[in-house]
């Protein structure tokens, strides 16, 4: 864990749905002691709690569209200002639009910090659909598993916390197609945004989980 004088370790994990961001995020956040800030998880938690924000987000999420920028930007701004984020954060699923990326840069600039690494997990589209259709998510800790590629030790039960596993509504085929379209239209430009800044590190996400983890670790350690 960084000490008070260290520069905050702010990391963005980019990639299409099903690229393995959640799986890698768990490892990175544990190994580097960073809060894992996943906007999808934050939004789902708002829905479970039945907050106004959760109600606003619901229709967008169920159709595979993006929740409006102002809603998500405010949510992330609040989260990265919390004391536990002072030494850095790992952002997963944010930014998803260039407007969000610009807002994040502005927010970090005001705080005297800037994004250190952008890890981009690249996986071909046909593999994504296959991965998402077998995905099971933990209701309690949001860990994800795959029926054949990464099964839990006991079917339906999370290895990490014992929580119940379920299949997300938006992992159904028609919503997955809509989400992929949204990704191509809105988030591919974010990849280019960070490429232009010279911060993008492309990682082949179409390999063993452990191999992706090893590369991510080396990038963050600057090797
Ligand atoms: P995820 O768990 O990252 O796949 O996100 C699930 C859904 O939450 C997405 O399909 C969007 O509707 C919404 N969402 C998550 N993150 C964002 C974001 N950064 N901007 C807009 N909508 C988001």
XYZ file of C-alpha atoms and ligand atoms in Angstrom:
246
model
C 0.000 0.000 0.000
C 1.267 3.446 -0.878
C 2.349 5.756 1.958
C 1.068 9.325 2.372
C 3.827 10.847 0.257
C 3.388 8.425 -2.671
C 1.677 9.471 -5.874
C -1.823 7.934 -6.000
C -2.038 4.823 -8.138
C -5.060 5.532 -10.338
C -5.806 2.829 -12.881
C -8.494 2.469 -15.545
C -9.485 -0.976 -16.762
C -11.021 -0.767 -20.236
C -12.460 -3.379 -22.538
C -15.721 -4.702 -23.905
C -18.279 -6.491 -21.755
C -17.130 -10.010 -21.056
C -13.432 -9.211 -21.609
C -12.630 -10.247 -18.039
C -12.402 -6.803 -16.437
C -14.200 -7.865 -13.248
C -11.999 -10.932 -12.802
C -8.768 -8.971 -13.299
C -10.053 -6.088 -11.181
C -10.438 -8.361 -8.150
C -6.811 -9.439 -8.405
C -5.433 -5.924 -9.049
C -7.404 -4.325 -6.243
C -6.231 -6.970 -3.765
C -2.609 -7.014 -4.856
C -2.210 -3.232 -4.989
C -4.596 -2.370 -2.144
C -6.866 -0.229 -4.323
C -10.633 0.186 -3.973
C -12.352 -1.471 -6.923
C -14.794 1.078 -8.322
C -17.078 -0.649 -10.830
C -19.857 1.643 -12.025
C -22.040 -1.321 -13.049
C -21.800 -2.694 -9.480
C -22.517 0.739 -7.973
C -25.576 1.130 -10.213
C -26.867 -2.374 -9.422
C -26.444 -1.633 -5.692
C -28.533 1.545 -6.141
C -31.237 -0.540 -7.827
C -31.279 -3.099 -5.028
C -31.591 -0.277 -2.470
C -34.363 1.327 -4.575
C -32.758 4.797 -4.589
C -33.821 7.572 -7.027
C -30.579 7.051 -8.902
C -31.273 3.324 -9.158
C -34.755 4.005 -10.528
C -33.368 6.504 -13.072
C -30.755 3.966 -14.235
C -33.067 0.962 -14.522
C -34.549 1.397 -18.012
C -31.181 2.247 -19.558
C -29.488 -0.763 -18.010
C -32.251 -3.191 -18.949
C -32.124 -2.160 -22.599
C -28.323 -2.276 -22.854
C -28.014 1.524 -23.205
C -25.695 3.731 -21.173
C -26.935 5.569 -18.109
C -26.659 9.349 -18.807
C -23.174 10.798 -18.332
C -24.135 13.329 -15.652
C -25.568 10.604 -13.396
C -22.508 8.350 -13.670
C -19.977 11.178 -13.490
C -21.507 12.472 -10.232
C -21.494 8.953 -8.796
C -17.799 8.438 -9.633
C -16.816 11.924 -8.464
C -18.307 11.150 -5.051
C -16.645 7.761 -4.900
C -13.102 8.895 -5.787
C -13.350 11.668 -3.184
C -13.818 9.159 -0.344
C -10.899 8.772 2.088
C -10.221 5.163 1.070
C -9.531 6.348 -2.493
C -6.797 8.815 -1.457
C -3.947 6.480 -2.469
C -5.562 5.507 -5.771
C -8.488 3.657 -7.288
C -9.111 0.989 -9.840
C -11.898 2.070 -12.183
C -13.773 -0.694 -13.983
C -16.537 0.075 -16.479
C -15.813 3.801 -16.298
C -15.195 5.887 -18.385
C -17.433 4.542 -21.121
C -17.768 7.762 -23.146
C -15.287 10.470 -24.117
C -17.332 12.955 -22.022
C -16.815 10.702 -18.976
C -13.077 10.406 -19.738
C -12.762 14.189 -19.962
C -14.732 14.666 -16.738
C -12.479 12.157 -14.984
C -9.318 13.907 -16.177
C -10.780 17.211 -14.951
C -11.692 15.741 -11.573
C -8.265 14.174 -11.064
C -6.545 17.374 -12.185
C -8.466 19.313 -9.523
C -7.304 16.736 -6.988
C -3.676 17.031 -8.195
C -3.543 13.510 -9.556
C -3.734 11.789 -12.909
C -4.383 8.343 -14.345
C -1.219 6.228 -14.196
C -2.222 3.227 -16.319
C -5.016 2.367 -18.726
C -5.174 -1.389 -19.221
C -7.188 -2.357 -22.271
C -8.322 -5.982 -22.372
C -8.948 -6.850 -25.991
C -11.132 -9.854 -26.907
C -12.774 -10.642 -30.292
C -16.578 -10.126 -30.421
C -17.513 -13.777 -31.094
C -15.682 -14.837 -27.925
C -17.470 -12.150 -25.898
C -20.938 -13.466 -26.708
C -19.818 -16.988 -25.804
C -18.325 -15.811 -22.498
C -21.319 -13.723 -21.474
C -23.858 -16.410 -22.225
C -22.186 -18.705 -19.663
C -21.480 -16.046 -17.050
C -22.637 -16.383 -13.440
C -22.293 -13.478 -11.015
C -22.264 -13.465 -7.210
C -25.162 -11.500 -5.722
C -23.099 -10.609 -2.692
C -19.518 -9.805 -3.860
C -20.060 -9.540 -7.660
C -17.351 -12.114 -8.451
C -17.942 -13.697 -11.851
C -17.579 -17.283 -13.052
C -18.054 -19.086 -16.336
C -19.867 -22.396 -16.698
C -17.037 -24.002 -18.649
C -13.998 -21.633 -18.613
C -13.955 -20.742 -14.922
C -16.573 -22.721 -12.974
C -17.118 -22.256 -9.217
C -16.129 -25.210 -6.999
C -19.806 -25.798 -6.153
C -22.425 -24.955 -8.790
C -24.427 -21.867 -7.838
C -22.173 -20.880 -4.914
C -19.433 -18.199 -4.915
C -15.952 -19.574 -4.073
C -14.910 -16.249 -2.580
C -17.776 -15.448 -0.192
C -20.320 -18.298 -0.358
C -22.928 -15.964 -1.916
C -25.591 -17.099 -4.375
C -24.662 -17.009 -8.090
C -27.167 -15.719 -10.644
C -27.309 -14.919 -14.369
C -27.655 -11.196 -15.050
C -30.779 -10.179 -16.989
C -28.634 -8.029 -19.277
C -26.444 -11.035 -20.171
C -29.367 -12.427 -22.239
C -28.512 -12.582 -25.982
C -30.600 -9.655 -27.303
C -29.405 -7.278 -24.575
C -25.804 -8.463 -25.061
C -26.059 -7.495 -28.735
C -27.351 -4.039 -27.768
C -24.571 -3.640 -25.190
C -21.907 -4.560 -27.740
C -23.304 -1.961 -30.156
C -23.257 0.631 -27.359
C -19.647 -0.332 -26.613
C -18.541 0.077 -30.229
C -20.256 3.449 -30.608
C -19.362 5.036 -27.282
C -16.410 3.288 -25.705
C -14.114 2.519 -28.658
C -13.546 6.306 -28.931
C -12.423 6.218 -25.264
C -9.766 3.641 -26.217
C -8.537 6.098 -28.859
C -8.678 8.965 -26.348
C -6.212 7.181 -24.049
C -4.103 5.952 -26.967
C -3.607 9.591 -27.978
C -2.570 10.397 -24.401
C 0.038 7.610 -24.622
C -1.462 5.845 -21.593
C -3.058 2.845 -23.263
C -1.591 -0.611 -22.671
C -3.259 -3.215 -24.871
C -3.457 -6.689 -23.402
C -4.680 -9.750 -25.263
C -7.647 -10.789 -23.101
C -8.215 -13.929 -25.145
C -5.861 -16.131 -23.121
C -5.742 -17.865 -19.732
C -6.863 -15.705 -16.801
C -3.464 -16.208 -15.106
C -1.601 -14.991 -18.204
C -3.678 -11.800 -18.346
C -3.068 -11.295 -14.631
C 0.707 -11.688 -15.054
C 0.815 -9.095 -17.848
C -1.392 -6.660 -15.887
C 0.854 -6.997 -12.851
C 3.987 -6.332 -14.924
C 2.437 -3.257 -16.554
C 1.403 -1.779 -13.204
C 4.813 -2.492 -11.689
C 6.348 -0.766 -14.717
C 8.249 -3.783 -15.981
P -21.470 -3.441 -16.395
O -21.712 -4.184 -15.119
O -20.186 -2.656 -16.374
O -21.601 -4.301 -17.623
O -22.639 -2.335 -16.489
C -23.996 -2.704 -16.562
C -24.815 -1.538 -17.113
O -24.699 -0.406 -16.245
C -24.374 -1.017 -18.478
O -24.893 -1.774 -19.547
C -24.912 0.403 -18.441
O -26.318 0.438 -18.651
C -24.666 0.806 -16.990
N -23.325 1.430 -16.817
C -22.263 0.922 -16.127
N -21.208 1.759 -16.182
C -21.613 2.821 -16.925
C -20.970 4.014 -17.368
N -19.689 4.284 -17.071
N -21.693 4.880 -18.117
C -22.978 4.634 -18.422
N -23.639 3.523 -18.068
C -22.965 2.621 -17.315
